[in-house]
Amino acid sequence: MTAYLARRVLQAVAVVLLVTLIVFGLIRLAPGGAAVGVLGSGSAHQQFLVQYLTWLGRVLGGNLGRSLRLNESVGALLAASLPRTLVLAGLSTLIALLIAVPVGLLQAVRRNSVVDHVLRGLTYLLYGAPPFVLGLLLILYLAVDAHIFGAEGPQATGIGGFITDARDLTLPVATLTLVTIAIFARYMRSSALDSLGQEYVQAARARGGGEGRVVVSHVLRNSLVPIVTLLGLSLPQIVGGALVVEILFNIQGMGWQIWQAAVNHDFPVTLGFTLVIGVAAALGSLLADIGYAVLDPRVRTSRA
Amino acid sequence: MRSGGHRRGATIGACCAAVGLVLLLAACGPAAGSASSGAPAASAGGTSVTFAMQPGGQASYPFAFFTDSTIGEDSVYNVNDFQYLMYRPLYWFGTGVTPYLNKQLSLAEPPEYRGKAVIIRMKRNYTWSNGEPVDAQDLVFWINMMIAEGTNWGFYNKSGLPADIASVHMNNNYEVTLDLTSANFSQTWFTNNELSEITPMPMAWDRTASGQSDCDVSVTHCIAVYNYLSTQANKGVSAIASSPVWSVVDGPWKLVSLNSQGKLVVTFNKKYGGPVAPHHITSFTELPFTSEQAEYNVLQDPTAGQTIDVGYLPTVDAPTPPAGSLVGANPTTLPDYRLSAQYLWQLSYMPYNFKNNTGQAAIFHQLYFRQAFQMLVDQEGVIDGPLHGYGKPTVGPVTLYPKTTYLSAQVANESDPWALNIQEAKSKLSSHGWKLEGPSSNQVFTCVRSGTGPSDCGAGIPSGQQLTLKMIYASGIDWMQSAARELASNASLAGIRLNLTQETFIDVVDTAFGCTSTAPASACNWQLALWGSWTYSPDYLPTGDTLFEGGAANNAGGYNDPRDNQLILATLQARTPRQFDSAMRAWDSYATAQLPVVYEPDEATLVETIKGLDTGPLNSADTITPEEWHYLK
């Protein structure tokens, strides 16, 4: 297991380095001296490798540069926007998981029943609904008309104020959750159906195990493997922000910041934020592999 | 330039699921500030106003002195909505809805001109918040820094400040004389386009890290002072409110807080010496927004955590006003607000690239072509359609509204001489050597009579040249996308193939202004570039020396016409205001007829103001004076 983990960590580090190389290369290719904008005028005549290593050295030293238009360091902008996005996307993923796993399992156990058909229709509906439509509907009915929730996300500067403002946090989290539930529930249903057909499940039933115990002890654990994959792949999205929801609910999160930076040619911000999202993608993949190994011993023995 | 139809079932299904989920979420924590009643909007009222900024912008830079490296900070968010609240410019522009000099709000009396001398007398009623007077020394401090920075100053002009200053004299504590290198200049131009760029600075800023300096006396010490102030300004947004430097103000407002999200709170400066309204507000908050929709959502929700007293309405959400009216009804979703339309002092246009190196420049040089192409721009259609009636056509360099004395009588009294007329456009092309060729469904004009005669295509246009053009335009602006598509459609009907490409606003502007003498050939291959408008601020006169004079730095397309240059020079050399107005009208009339650019419709800005709050007229110079705002009793 240790060797497996070590190898995966090394692979993740290599992926991150590759991401930095590609992103910096793309920024350097951008017209208008973007790389010089990031590194300063003294770098104008340096070779690509020298520029890249200079930038990487600064990043490893904790210096991600300075925004060209917001009078802030990239680190300060990250510190302000990343926690908001982590709360927003992390909370919605967690709630979606808590709802989608039992829903998907129920659909599998009650396959082709009325319950399954209704839930399947609902998840199809949510899966196909664009977040801006869902968000606008929620705002229109639950904020503007009913005044139950706020029409925008929390505006507190500190993360404490942001996370405790349940009235304003509810609708953006709900919008993201509804979309995510649909994805997770469909994967869970499919995975649980596969597990229900396995011999070890029939063996457990033959041994006299109650249906509930069989489902929880044998079906659930094995069905969670694809969900772990999904969660791992969701990490860059959780870190990278949900652009549409952030724009709609007036939340200056990661997605909105990186979009603004891209539109306004704020290259240091684009580069710094992309790097963080790249690291999150590598980390998510690593965590998914670790999750596999924990859930399925065959993974760690076959790859170690 | 300061720069659904959804199936009913789907809707109901989504809502049911949403209600269940949000109730679950609500149970997870305390409902801070929750208000479930449908109570009517309650503005903060009395002494405070919350102002929602235009989406996407936020204040971040306090230092009013811009150099080449900081000129990017010169935005409405940083200057008009932030710096001007705290630091007042020497001369304030914006009187009523017009962009004229506002004598009441200026720090100095109107300048007196005597030959080469310009005498500026500071008013005696202004003081800095640290108790020191706003006087001649503060003005000289700025002028010296401007001289020290020279070509590095953000608004450097080779025929204007500071190049035209021979010497500066402080006559007494409140009077300064600028001796200029020549007496041959327009007084109106100098006041409106040169002195308008000056913001006196307090002696408290005349320092370096090692202590007090004397930039107000010695120009040689100014670079070090600038470097110190620039360093202070660049310490980050969160450091501005606590800075002892930026706390010294002469404007009506003092900064209380500015956070990294761009939320700005200022409080009334009791030492402000300028005019204020009786019972004026004493606290002013600016809120940033990520999008027009996000701002509209909060406007519609009067129980929101942060209520908006003054905010912007997306044009697409405004009901079309009745014919002949500037403003129509307010959306029914905003019963507690009053709708106003603001027309900015700007020019909406699209340059032709007269320096194009892919063969189209010769076409653009033909007046008959520019006339024909302008007749394909359906300005009224765009205004009535995607702009919902909130816009004005542009027919020349001087905008039709607000009306000024610079507008030629011919333009003011006549309708658009180049209004949509596809048949006339085709006729003009046909009579100048062009013939429709190709399959009947997709015919394109092709030059069949090259030459320079009156019925030929014109100089430099070879026989066989097709009227196929490329146009780039800024993405993310709905009405502009509609306008570009309609223009391409009209062009197609007229036998011109117009290929459209969307790019970001900044990319379009960079492209349009990128074809300089030192740029590679690839920078000059663009043909038509549409990004929006040029705002006449802080140079408030629409004189052509900025955009239309041959060789001018911001003449994006490189238009160069001897007669045009002559008329522009006449505006710059007209001594008296009357002579200036006459020269401006002559140039406006000529530029309207010559079409140096494609004139485009200009979008109005829609402002929602909470009922009971009097903010006065919306200024076309886009400046705000919250110290004059008050709640009606």
mmCIF file with all atom_site columns, N, CA, C and O in Angstrom, chain A residues 66 70-72 84 95 138-139 146-147 152 155 157 166-167 246-248 250 252 256 264-265, chain B residues 18 25 30 34-38 60 233-234 236-237 259 261 289-291 297 301 303 306 507:
data_model
loop_
_atom_site.group_PDB
_atom_site.id
_atom_site.type_symbol
_atom_site.label_atom_id
_atom_site.label_alt_id
_atom_site.label_comp_id
_atom_site.label_asym_id
_atom_site.label_entity_id
_atom_site.label_seq_id
_atom_site.pdbx_PDB_ins_code
_atom_site.Cartn_x
_atom_site.Cartn_y
_atom_site.Cartn_z
_atom_site.occupancy
_atom_site.B_iso_or_equiv
_atom_site.pdbx_formal_charge
_atom_site.auth_seq_id
_atom_site.auth_comp_id
_atom_site.auth_asym_id
_atom_site.auth_atom_id
_atom_site.pdbx_PDB_model_num
ATOM 1   N N  . ARG A 1 66  ? 1.131   39.429 -8.836  1.00 0.00 ? 66  ARG A N  1
ATOM 2   C CA . ARG A 1 66  ? 0.237   40.510 -8.459  1.00 0.00 ? 66  ARG A CA 1
ATOM 3   C C  . ARG A 1 66  ? -0.741  40.799 -9.594  1.00 0.00 ? 66  ARG A C  1
ATOM 4   O O  . ARG A 1 66  ? -0.347  40.829 -10.768 1.00 0.00 ? 66  ARG A O  1
ATOM 5   N N  . LEU A 1 70  ? -6.337  44.790 -10.040 1.00 0.00 ? 70  LEU A N  1
ATOM 6   C CA . LEU A 1 70  ? -7.115  44.832 -8.805  1.00 0.00 ? 70  LEU A CA 1
ATOM 7   C C  . LEU A 1 70  ? -6.318  45.320 -7.596  1.00 0.00 ? 70  LEU A C  1
ATOM 8   O O  . LEU A 1 70  ? -6.835  45.314 -6.478  1.00 0.00 ? 70  LEU A O  1
ATOM 9   N N  . ASN A 1 71  ? -5.088  45.747 -7.808  1.00 0.00 ? 71  ASN A N  1
ATOM 10  C CA . ASN A 1 71  ? -4.247  46.267 -6.739  1.00 0.00 ? 71  ASN A CA 1
ATOM 11  C C  . ASN A 1 71  ? -4.168  45.284 -5.567  1.00 0.00 ? 71  ASN A C  1
ATOM 12  O O  . ASN A 1 71  ? -4.273  45.672 -4.409  1.00 0.00 ? 71  ASN A O  1
ATOM 13  N N  . GLU A 1 72  ? -4.030  44.020 -5.873  1.00 0.00 ? 72  GLU A N  1
ATOM 14  C CA . GLU A 1 72  ? -3.913  42.969 -4.854  1.00 0.00 ? 72  GLU A CA 1
ATOM 15  C C  . GLU A 1 72  ? -2.940  41.908 -5.359  1.00 0.00 ? 72  GLU A C  1
ATOM 16  O O  . GLU A 1 72  ? -2.776  41.730 -6.571  1.00 0.00 ? 72  GLU A O  1
ATOM 17  N N  . ARG A 1 84  ? -14.683 30.894 -0.188  1.00 0.00 ? 84  ARG A N  1
ATOM 18  C CA . ARG A 1 84  ? -16.093 31.030 -0.592  1.00 0.00 ? 84  ARG A CA 1
ATOM 19  C C  . ARG A 1 84  ? -16.477 29.892 -1.531  1.00 0.00 ? 84  ARG A C  1
ATOM 20  O O  . ARG A 1 84  ? -17.540 29.288 -1.401  1.00 0.00 ? 84  ARG A O  1
ATOM 21  N N  . ILE A 1 95  ? -23.995 17.688 0.374   1.00 0.00 ? 95  ILE A N  1
ATOM 22  C CA . ILE A 1 95  ? -25.453 17.506 0.481   1.00 0.00 ? 95  ILE A CA 1
ATOM 23  C C  . ILE A 1 95  ? -25.961 16.621 -0.669  1.00 0.00 ? 95  ILE A C  1
ATOM 24  O O  . ILE A 1 95  ? -26.804 15.730 -0.464  1.00 0.00 ? 95  ILE A O  1
ATOM 25  N N  . LEU A 1 138 ? -35.301 29.558 -8.716  1.00 0.00 ? 138 LEU A N  1
ATOM 26  C CA . LEU A 1 138 ? -35.233 29.599 -7.253  1.00 0.00 ? 138 LEU A CA 1
ATOM 27  C C  . LEU A 1 138 ? -35.285 31.037 -6.747  1.00 0.00 ? 138 LEU A C  1
ATOM 28  O O  . LEU A 1 138 ? -35.994 31.353 -5.788  1.00 0.00 ? 138 LEU A O  1
ATOM 29  N N  . ILE A 1 139 ? -34.545 31.919 -7.411  1.00 0.00 ? 139 ILE A N  1
ATOM 30  C CA . ILE A 1 139 ? -34.539 33.332 -6.992  1.00 0.00 ? 139 ILE A CA 1
ATOM 31  C C  . ILE A 1 139 ? -35.926 33.937 -7.158  1.00 0.00 ? 139 ILE A C  1
ATOM 32  O O  . ILE A 1 139 ? -36.456 34.598 -6.261  1.00 0.00 ? 139 ILE A O  1
ATOM 33  N N  . ALA A 1 146 ? -41.446 35.004 -2.539  1.00 0.00 ? 146 ALA A N  1
ATOM 34  C CA . ALA A 1 146 ? -41.779 34.510 -1.195  1.00 0.00 ? 146 ALA A CA 1
ATOM 35  C C  . ALA A 1 146 ? -40.921 35.133 -0.095  1.00 0.00 ? 146 ALA A C  1
ATOM 36  O O  . ALA A 1 146 ? -41.291 35.065 1.079   1.00 0.00 ? 146 ALA A O  1
ATOM 37  N N  . HIS A 1 147 ? -39.816 35.741 -0.467  1.00 0.00 ? 147 HIS A N  1
ATOM 38  C CA . HIS A 1 147 ? -38.900 36.365 0.511   1.00 0.00 ? 147 HIS A CA 1
ATOM 39  C C  . HIS A 1 147 ? -38.411 35.395 1.584   1.00 0.00 ? 147 HIS A C  1
ATOM 40  O O  . HIS A 1 147 ? -38.167 35.796 2.715   1.00 0.00 ? 147 HIS A O  1
ATOM 41  N N  . GLU A 1 152 ? -29.268 36.988 -3.396  1.00 0.00 ? 152 GLU A N  1
ATOM 42  C CA . GLU A 1 152 ? -27.850 36.894 -3.736  1.00 0.00 ? 152 GLU A CA 1
ATOM 43  C C  . GLU A 1 152 ? -27.134 36.093 -2.655  1.00 0.00 ? 152 GLU A C  1
ATOM 44  O O  . GLU A 1 152 ? -27.670 35.874 -1.577  1.00 0.00 ? 152 GLU A O  1
ATOM 45  N N  . GLN A 1 155 ? -22.620 38.132 1.480   1.00 0.00 ? 155 GLN A N  1
ATOM 46  C CA . GLN A 1 155 ? -21.671 39.176 1.096   1.00 0.00 ? 155 GLN A CA 1
ATOM 47  C C  . GLN A 1 155 ? -20.655 39.483 2.183   1.00 0.00 ? 155 GLN A C  1
ATOM 48  O O  . GLN A 1 155 ? -19.906 40.460 2.078   1.00 0.00 ? 155 GLN A O  1
ATOM 49  N N  . THR A 1 157 ? -17.329 39.518 4.246   1.00 0.00 ? 157 THR A N  1
ATOM 50  C CA . THR A 1 157 ? -15.946 39.421 3.773   1.00 0.00 ? 157 THR A CA 1
ATOM 51  C C  . THR A 1 157 ? -15.281 38.173 4.326   1.00 0.00 ? 157 THR A C  1
ATOM 52  O O  . THR A 1 157 ? -14.611 37.444 3.598   1.00 0.00 ? 157 THR A O  1
ATOM 53  N N  . ALA A 1 166 ? -27.029 31.527 6.482   1.00 0.00 ? 166 ALA A N  1
ATOM 54  C CA . ALA A 1 166 ? -27.803 30.451 5.856   1.00 0.00 ? 166 ALA A CA 1
ATOM 55  C C  . ALA A 1 166 ? -28.858 30.993 4.906   1.00 0.00 ? 166 ALA A C  1
ATOM 56  O O  . ALA A 1 166 ? -29.150 30.388 3.871   1.00 0.00 ? 166 ALA A O  1
ATOM 57  N N  . ARG A 1 167 ? -29.416 32.160 5.233   1.00 0.00 ? 167 ARG A N  1
ATOM 58  C CA . ARG A 1 167 ? -30.486 32.704 4.386   1.00 0.00 ? 167 ARG A CA 1
ATOM 59  C C  . ARG A 1 167 ? -29.968 32.997 2.970   1.00 0.00 ? 167 ARG A C  1
ATOM 60  O O  . ARG A 1 167 ? -30.631 32.683 1.981   1.00 0.00 ? 167 ARG A O  1
ATOM 61  N N  . GLU A 1 246 ? -21.879 31.602 -9.446  1.00 0.00 ? 246 GLU A N  1
ATOM 62  C CA . GLU A 1 246 ? -21.206 32.757 -8.843  1.00 0.00 ? 246 GLU A CA 1
ATOM 63  C C  . GLU A 1 246 ? -21.625 34.056 -9.526  1.00 0.00 ? 246 GLU A C  1
ATOM 64  O O  . GLU A 1 246 ? -21.829 35.077 -8.865  1.00 0.00 ? 246 GLU A O  1
ATOM 65  N N  . ILE A 1 247 ? -21.782 34.022 -10.828 1.00 0.00 ? 247 ILE A N  1
ATOM 66  C CA . ILE A 1 247 ? -22.222 35.229 -11.546 1.00 0.00 ? 247 ILE A CA 1
ATOM 67  C C  . ILE A 1 247 ? -23.664 35.574 -11.173 1.00 0.00 ? 247 ILE A C  1
ATOM 68  O O  . ILE A 1 247 ? -23.997 36.719 -10.893 1.00 0.00 ? 247 ILE A O  1
ATOM 69  N N  . LEU A 1 248 ? -24.511 34.548 -11.135 1.00 0.00 ? 248 LEU A N  1
ATOM 70  C CA . LEU A 1 248 ? -25.932 34.763 -10.863 1.00 0.00 ? 248 LEU A CA 1
ATOM 71  C C  . LEU A 1 248 ? -26.187 35.249 -9.443  1.00 0.00 ? 248 LEU A C  1
ATOM 72  O O  . LEU A 1 248 ? -27.063 36.080 -9.208  1.00 0.00 ? 248 LEU A O  1
ATOM 73  N N  . ASN A 1 250 ? -23.973 36.770 -7.345  1.00 0.00 ? 250 ASN A N  1
ATOM 74  C CA . ASN A 1 250 ? -23.067 37.824 -6.888  1.00 0.00 ? 250 ASN A CA 1
ATOM 75  C C  . ASN A 1 250 ? -22.058 37.323 -5.859  1.00 0.00 ? 250 ASN A C  1
ATOM 76  O O  . ASN A 1 250 ? -21.899 37.901 -4.787  1.00 0.00 ? 250 ASN A O  1
ATOM 77  N N  . GLN A 1 252 ? -18.088 36.507 -5.431  1.00 0.00 ? 252 GLN A N  1
ATOM 78  C CA . GLN A 1 252 ? -16.773 36.628 -6.055  1.00 0.00 ? 252 GLN A CA 1
ATOM 79  C C  . GLN A 1 252 ? -15.912 35.433 -5.676  1.00 0.00 ? 252 GLN A C  1
ATOM 80  O O  . GLN A 1 252 ? -14.990 35.526 -4.876  1.00 0.00 ? 252 GLN A O  1
ATOM 81  N N  . TRP A 1 256 ? -15.588 33.084 -10.903 1.00 0.00 ? 256 TRP A N  1
ATOM 82  C CA . TRP A 1 256 ? -15.808 34.450 -11.366 1.00 0.00 ? 256 TRP A CA 1
ATOM 83  C C  . TRP A 1 256 ? -14.482 35.193 -11.515 1.00 0.00 ? 256 TRP A C  1
ATOM 84  O O  . TRP A 1 256 ? -14.272 35.909 -12.495 1.00 0.00 ? 256 TRP A O  1
ATOM 85  N N  . ASN A 1 264 ? -10.099 40.198 -18.891 1.00 0.00 ? 264 ASN A N  1
ATOM 86  C CA . ASN A 1 264 ? -9.362  41.457 -18.751 1.00 0.00 ? 264 ASN A CA 1
ATOM 87  C C  . ASN A 1 264 ? -7.854  41.317 -18.933 1.00 0.00 ? 264 ASN A C  1
ATOM 88  O O  . ASN A 1 264 ? -7.099  42.228 -18.604 1.00 0.00 ? 264 ASN A O  1
ATOM 89  N N  . HIS A 1 265 ? -7.416  40.163 -19.430 1.00 0.00 ? 265 HIS A N  1
ATOM 90  C CA . HIS A 1 265 ? -5.984  39.923 -19.664 1.00 0.00 ? 265 HIS A CA 1
ATOM 91  C C  . HIS A 1 265 ? -5.158  40.116 -18.396 1.00 0.00 ? 265 HIS A C  1
ATOM 92  O O  . HIS A 1 265 ? -4.047  40.638 -18.453 1.00 0.00 ? 265 HIS A O  1
ATOM 93  N N  . ALA B 2 18  ? -36.627 21.713 -5.856  1.00 0.00 ? 18  ALA B N  1
ATOM 94  C CA . ALA B 2 18  ? -35.908 22.824 -5.252  1.00 0.00 ? 18  ALA B CA 1
ATOM 95  C C  . ALA B 2 18  ? -36.486 23.181 -3.893  1.00 0.00 ? 18  ALA B C  1
ATOM 96  O O  . ALA B 2 18  ? -35.755 23.395 -2.928  1.00 0.00 ? 18  ALA B O  1
ATOM 97  N N  . LEU B 2 25  ? -31.961 22.615 3.570   1.00 0.00 ? 25  LEU B N  1
ATOM 98  C CA . LEU B 2 25  ? -30.805 23.462 3.802   1.00 0.00 ? 25  LEU B CA 1
ATOM 99  C C  . LEU B 2 25  ? -31.081 24.516 4.856   1.00 0.00 ? 25  LEU B C  1
ATOM 100 O O  . LEU B 2 25  ? -30.249 24.794 5.706   1.00 0.00 ? 25  LEU B O  1
ATOM 101 N N  . PRO B 2 30  ? -28.897 28.859 11.281  1.00 0.00 ? 30  PRO B N  1
ATOM 102 C CA . PRO B 2 30  ? -29.771 29.974 11.600  1.00 0.00 ? 30  PRO B CA 1
ATOM 103 C C  . PRO B 2 30  ? -30.046 30.827 10.380  1.00 0.00 ? 30  PRO B C  1
ATOM 104 O O  . PRO B 2 30  ? -29.159 31.036 9.553   1.00 0.00 ? 30  PRO B O  1
ATOM 105 N N  . SER B 2 34  ? -33.299 36.780 8.295   1.00 0.00 ? 34  SER B N  1
ATOM 106 C CA . SER B 2 34  ? -34.357 36.311 7.424   1.00 0.00 ? 34  SER B CA 1
ATOM 107 C C  . SER B 2 34  ? -35.619 37.141 7.589   1.00 0.00 ? 34  SER B C  1
ATOM 108 O O  . SER B 2 34  ? -35.923 37.634 8.658   1.00 0.00 ? 34  SER B O  1
ATOM 109 N N  . ALA B 2 35  ? -36.279 37.358 6.492   1.00 0.00 ? 35  ALA B N  1
ATOM 110 C CA . ALA B 2 35  ? -37.543 38.090 6.515   1.00 0.00 ? 35  ALA B CA 1
ATOM 111 C C  . ALA B 2 35  ? -38.447 37.446 5.491   1.00 0.00 ? 35  ALA B C  1
ATOM 112 O O  . ALA B 2 35  ? -38.215 37.535 4.309   1.00 0.00 ? 35  ALA B O  1
ATOM 113 N N  . SER B 2 36  ? -39.435 36.754 5.958   1.00 0.00 ? 36  SER B N  1
ATOM 114 C CA . SER B 2 36  ? -40.276 36.032 5.032   1.00 0.00 ? 36  SER B CA 1
ATOM 115 C C  . SER B 2 36  ? -41.504 36.816 4.617   1.00 0.00 ? 36  SER B C  1
ATOM 116 O O  . SER B 2 36  ? -42.242 36.410 3.758   1.00 0.00 ? 36  SER B O  1
ATOM 117 N N  . SER B 2 37  ? -41.723 37.958 5.249   1.00 0.00 ? 37  SER B N  1
ATOM 118 C CA . SER B 2 37  ? -42.898 38.718 4.857   1.00 0.00 ? 37  SER B CA 1
ATOM 119 C C  . SER B 2 37  ? -42.624 39.439 3.553   1.00 0.00 ? 37  SER B C  1
ATOM 120 O O  . SER B 2 37  ? -41.497 39.710 3.201   1.00 0.00 ? 37  SER B O  1
ATOM 121 N N  . GLY B 2 38  ? -43.651 39.738 2.865   1.00 0.00 ? 38  GLY B N  1
ATOM 122 C CA . GLY B 2 38  ? -43.502 40.470 1.615   1.00 0.00 ? 38  GLY B CA 1
ATOM 123 C C  . GLY B 2 38  ? -43.562 41.956 1.840   1.00 0.00 ? 38  GLY B C  1
ATOM 124 O O  . GLY B 2 38  ? -44.181 42.685 1.102   1.00 0.00 ? 38  GLY B O  1
ATOM 125 N N  . SER B 2 60  ? -10.170 50.290 -6.613  1.00 0.00 ? 60  SER B N  1
ATOM 126 C CA . SER B 2 60  ? -8.988  49.623 -6.086  1.00 0.00 ? 60  SER B CA 1
ATOM 127 C C  . SER B 2 60  ? -7.764  50.518 -6.028  1.00 0.00 ? 60  SER B C  1
ATOM 128 O O  . SER B 2 60  ? -6.765  50.137 -5.434  1.00 0.00 ? 60  SER B O  1
ATOM 129 N N  . ALA B 2 233 ? 0.103   53.548 -2.835  1.00 0.00 ? 233 ALA B N  1
ATOM 130 C CA . ALA B 2 233 ? -1.146  53.218 -3.535  1.00 0.00 ? 233 ALA B CA 1
ATOM 131 C C  . ALA B 2 233 ? -1.225  51.746 -3.903  1.00 0.00 ? 233 ALA B C  1
ATOM 132 O O  . ALA B 2 233 ? -2.316  51.178 -3.993  1.00 0.00 ? 233 ALA B O  1
ATOM 133 N N  . ASN B 2 234 ? -0.043  51.137 -4.105  1.00 0.00 ? 234 ASN B N  1
ATOM 134 C CA . ASN B 2 234 ? -0.004  49.737 -4.546  1.00 0.00 ? 234 ASN B CA 1
ATOM 135 C C  . ASN B 2 234 ? 0.116   48.746 -3.395  1.00 0.00 ? 234 ASN B C  1
ATOM 136 O O  . ASN B 2 234 ? 0.470   47.587 -3.622  1.00 0.00 ? 234 ASN B O  1
ATOM 137 N N  . GLY B 2 236 ? -2.128  47.447 -1.763  1.00 0.00 ? 236 GLY B N  1
ATOM 138 C CA . GLY B 2 236 ? -3.285  46.545 -1.719  1.00 0.00 ? 236 GLY B CA 1
ATOM 139 C C  . GLY B 2 236 ? -4.536  47.275 -1.285  1.00 0.00 ? 236 GLY B C  1
ATOM 140 O O  . GLY B 2 236 ? -4.474  48.276 -0.560  1.00 0.00 ? 236 GLY B O  1
ATOM 141 N N  . VAL B 2 237 ? -5.670  46.765 -1.735  1.00 0.00 ? 237 VAL B N  1
ATOM 142 C CA . VAL B 2 237 ? -6.961  47.412 -1.486  1.00 0.00 ? 237 VAL B CA 1
ATOM 143 C C  . VAL B 2 237 ? -7.235  47.555 0.008   1.00 0.00 ? 237 VAL B C  1
ATOM 144 O O  . VAL B 2 237 ? -7.667  48.609 0.489   1.00 0.00 ? 237 VAL B O  1
ATOM 145 N N  . ASN B 2 259 ? -13.131 46.850 0.975   1.00 0.00 ? 259 ASN B N  1
ATOM 146 C CA . ASN B 2 259 ? -12.643 45.479 1.101   1.00 0.00 ? 259 ASN B CA 1
ATOM 147 C C  . ASN B 2 259 ? -12.246 44.900 -0.252  1.00 0.00 ? 259 ASN B C  1
ATOM 148 O O  . ASN B 2 259 ? -12.483 45.510 -1.299  1.00 0.00 ? 259 ASN B O  1
ATOM 149 N N  . GLN B 2 261 ? -13.458 42.697 -1.980  1.00 0.00 ? 261 GLN B N  1
ATOM 150 C CA . GLN B 2 261 ? -14.556 42.442 -2.920  1.00 0.00 ? 261 GLN B CA 1
ATOM 151 C C  . GLN B 2 261 ? -14.991 43.721 -3.623  1.00 0.00 ? 261 GLN B C  1
ATOM 152 O O  . GLN B 2 261 ? -15.762 43.665 -4.569  1.00 0.00 ? 261 GLN B O  1
ATOM 153 N N  . PHE B 2 289 ? -20.991 44.204 -8.092  1.00 0.00 ? 289 PHE B N  1
ATOM 154 C CA . PHE B 2 289 ? -21.826 43.092 -8.562  1.00 0.00 ? 289 PHE B CA 1
ATOM 155 C C  . PHE B 2 289 ? -21.114 42.323 -9.655  1.00 0.00 ? 289 PHE B C  1
ATOM 156 O O  . PHE B 2 289 ? -20.362 42.879 -10.439 1.00 0.00 ? 289 PHE B O  1
ATOM 157 N N  . THR B 2 290 ? -21.376 41.020 -9.676  1.00 0.00 ? 290 THR B N  1
ATOM 158 C CA . THR B 2 290 ? -20.727 40.153 -10.658 1.00 0.00 ? 290 THR B CA 1
ATOM 159 C C  . THR B 2 290 ? -21.412 40.205 -12.017 1.00 0.00 ? 290 THR B C  1
ATOM 160 O O  . THR B 2 290 ? -20.813 39.808 -13.009 1.00 0.00 ? 290 THR B O  1
ATOM 161 N N  . SER B 2 291 ? -22.680 40.627 -12.063 1.00 0.00 ? 291 SER B N  1
ATOM 162 C CA . SER B 2 291 ? -23.400 40.641 -13.335 1.00 0.00 ? 291 SER B CA 1
ATOM 163 C C  . SER B 2 291 ? -24.609 41.570 -13.242 1.00 0.00 ? 291 SER B C  1
ATOM 164 O O  . SER B 2 291 ? -25.066 41.924 -12.156 1.00 0.00 ? 291 SER B O  1
ATOM 165 N N  . ASN B 2 297 ? -31.526 41.073 -9.606  1.00 0.00 ? 297 ASN B N  1
ATOM 166 C CA . ASN B 2 297 ? -32.125 40.181 -8.606  1.00 0.00 ? 297 ASN B CA 1
ATOM 167 C C  . ASN B 2 297 ? -32.283 40.893 -7.267  1.00 0.00 ? 297 ASN B C  1
ATOM 168 O O  . ASN B 2 297 ? -33.319 40.792 -6.601  1.00 0.00 ? 297 ASN B O  1
ATOM 169 N N  . ASP B 2 301 ? -35.626 42.281 -4.919  1.00 0.00 ? 301 ASP B N  1
ATOM 170 C CA . ASP B 2 301 ? -35.871 41.674 -3.609  1.00 0.00 ? 301 ASP B CA 1
ATOM 171 C C  . ASP B 2 301 ? -35.650 42.708 -2.512  1.00 0.00 ? 301 ASP B C  1
ATOM 172 O O  . ASP B 2 301 ? -34.542 42.871 -2.006  1.00 0.00 ? 301 ASP B O  1
ATOM 173 N N  . THR B 2 303 ? -36.209 42.747 0.463   1.00 0.00 ? 303 THR B N  1
ATOM 174 C CA . THR B 2 303 ? -35.853 42.256 1.802   1.00 0.00 ? 303 THR B CA 1
ATOM 175 C C  . THR B 2 303 ? -34.442 41.701 1.824   1.00 0.00 ? 303 THR B C  1
ATOM 176 O O  . THR B 2 303 ? -34.029 41.078 2.780   1.00 0.00 ? 303 THR B O  1
ATOM 177 N N  . GLN B 2 306 ? -28.653 43.334 1.636   1.00 0.00 ? 306 GLN B N  1
ATOM 178 C CA . GLN B 2 306 ? -28.150 44.655 1.280   1.00 0.00 ? 306 GLN B CA 1
ATOM 179 C C  . GLN B 2 306 ? -29.098 45.288 0.262   1.00 0.00 ? 306 GLN B C  1
ATOM 180 O O  . GLN B 2 306 ? -29.165 44.898 -0.885  1.00 0.00 ? 306 GLN B O  1
ATOM 181 N N  . ASP B 2 507 ? -9.503  42.516 -26.368 1.00 0.00 ? 507 ASP B N  1
ATOM 182 C CA . ASP B 2 507 ? -8.837  42.078 -27.592 1.00 0.00 ? 507 ASP B CA 1
ATOM 183 C C  . ASP B 2 507 ? -9.204  42.978 -28.770 1.00 0.00 ? 507 ASP B C  1
ATOM 184 O O  . ASP B 2 507 ? -8.351  43.303 -29.600 1.00 0.00 ? 507 ASP B O  1
#
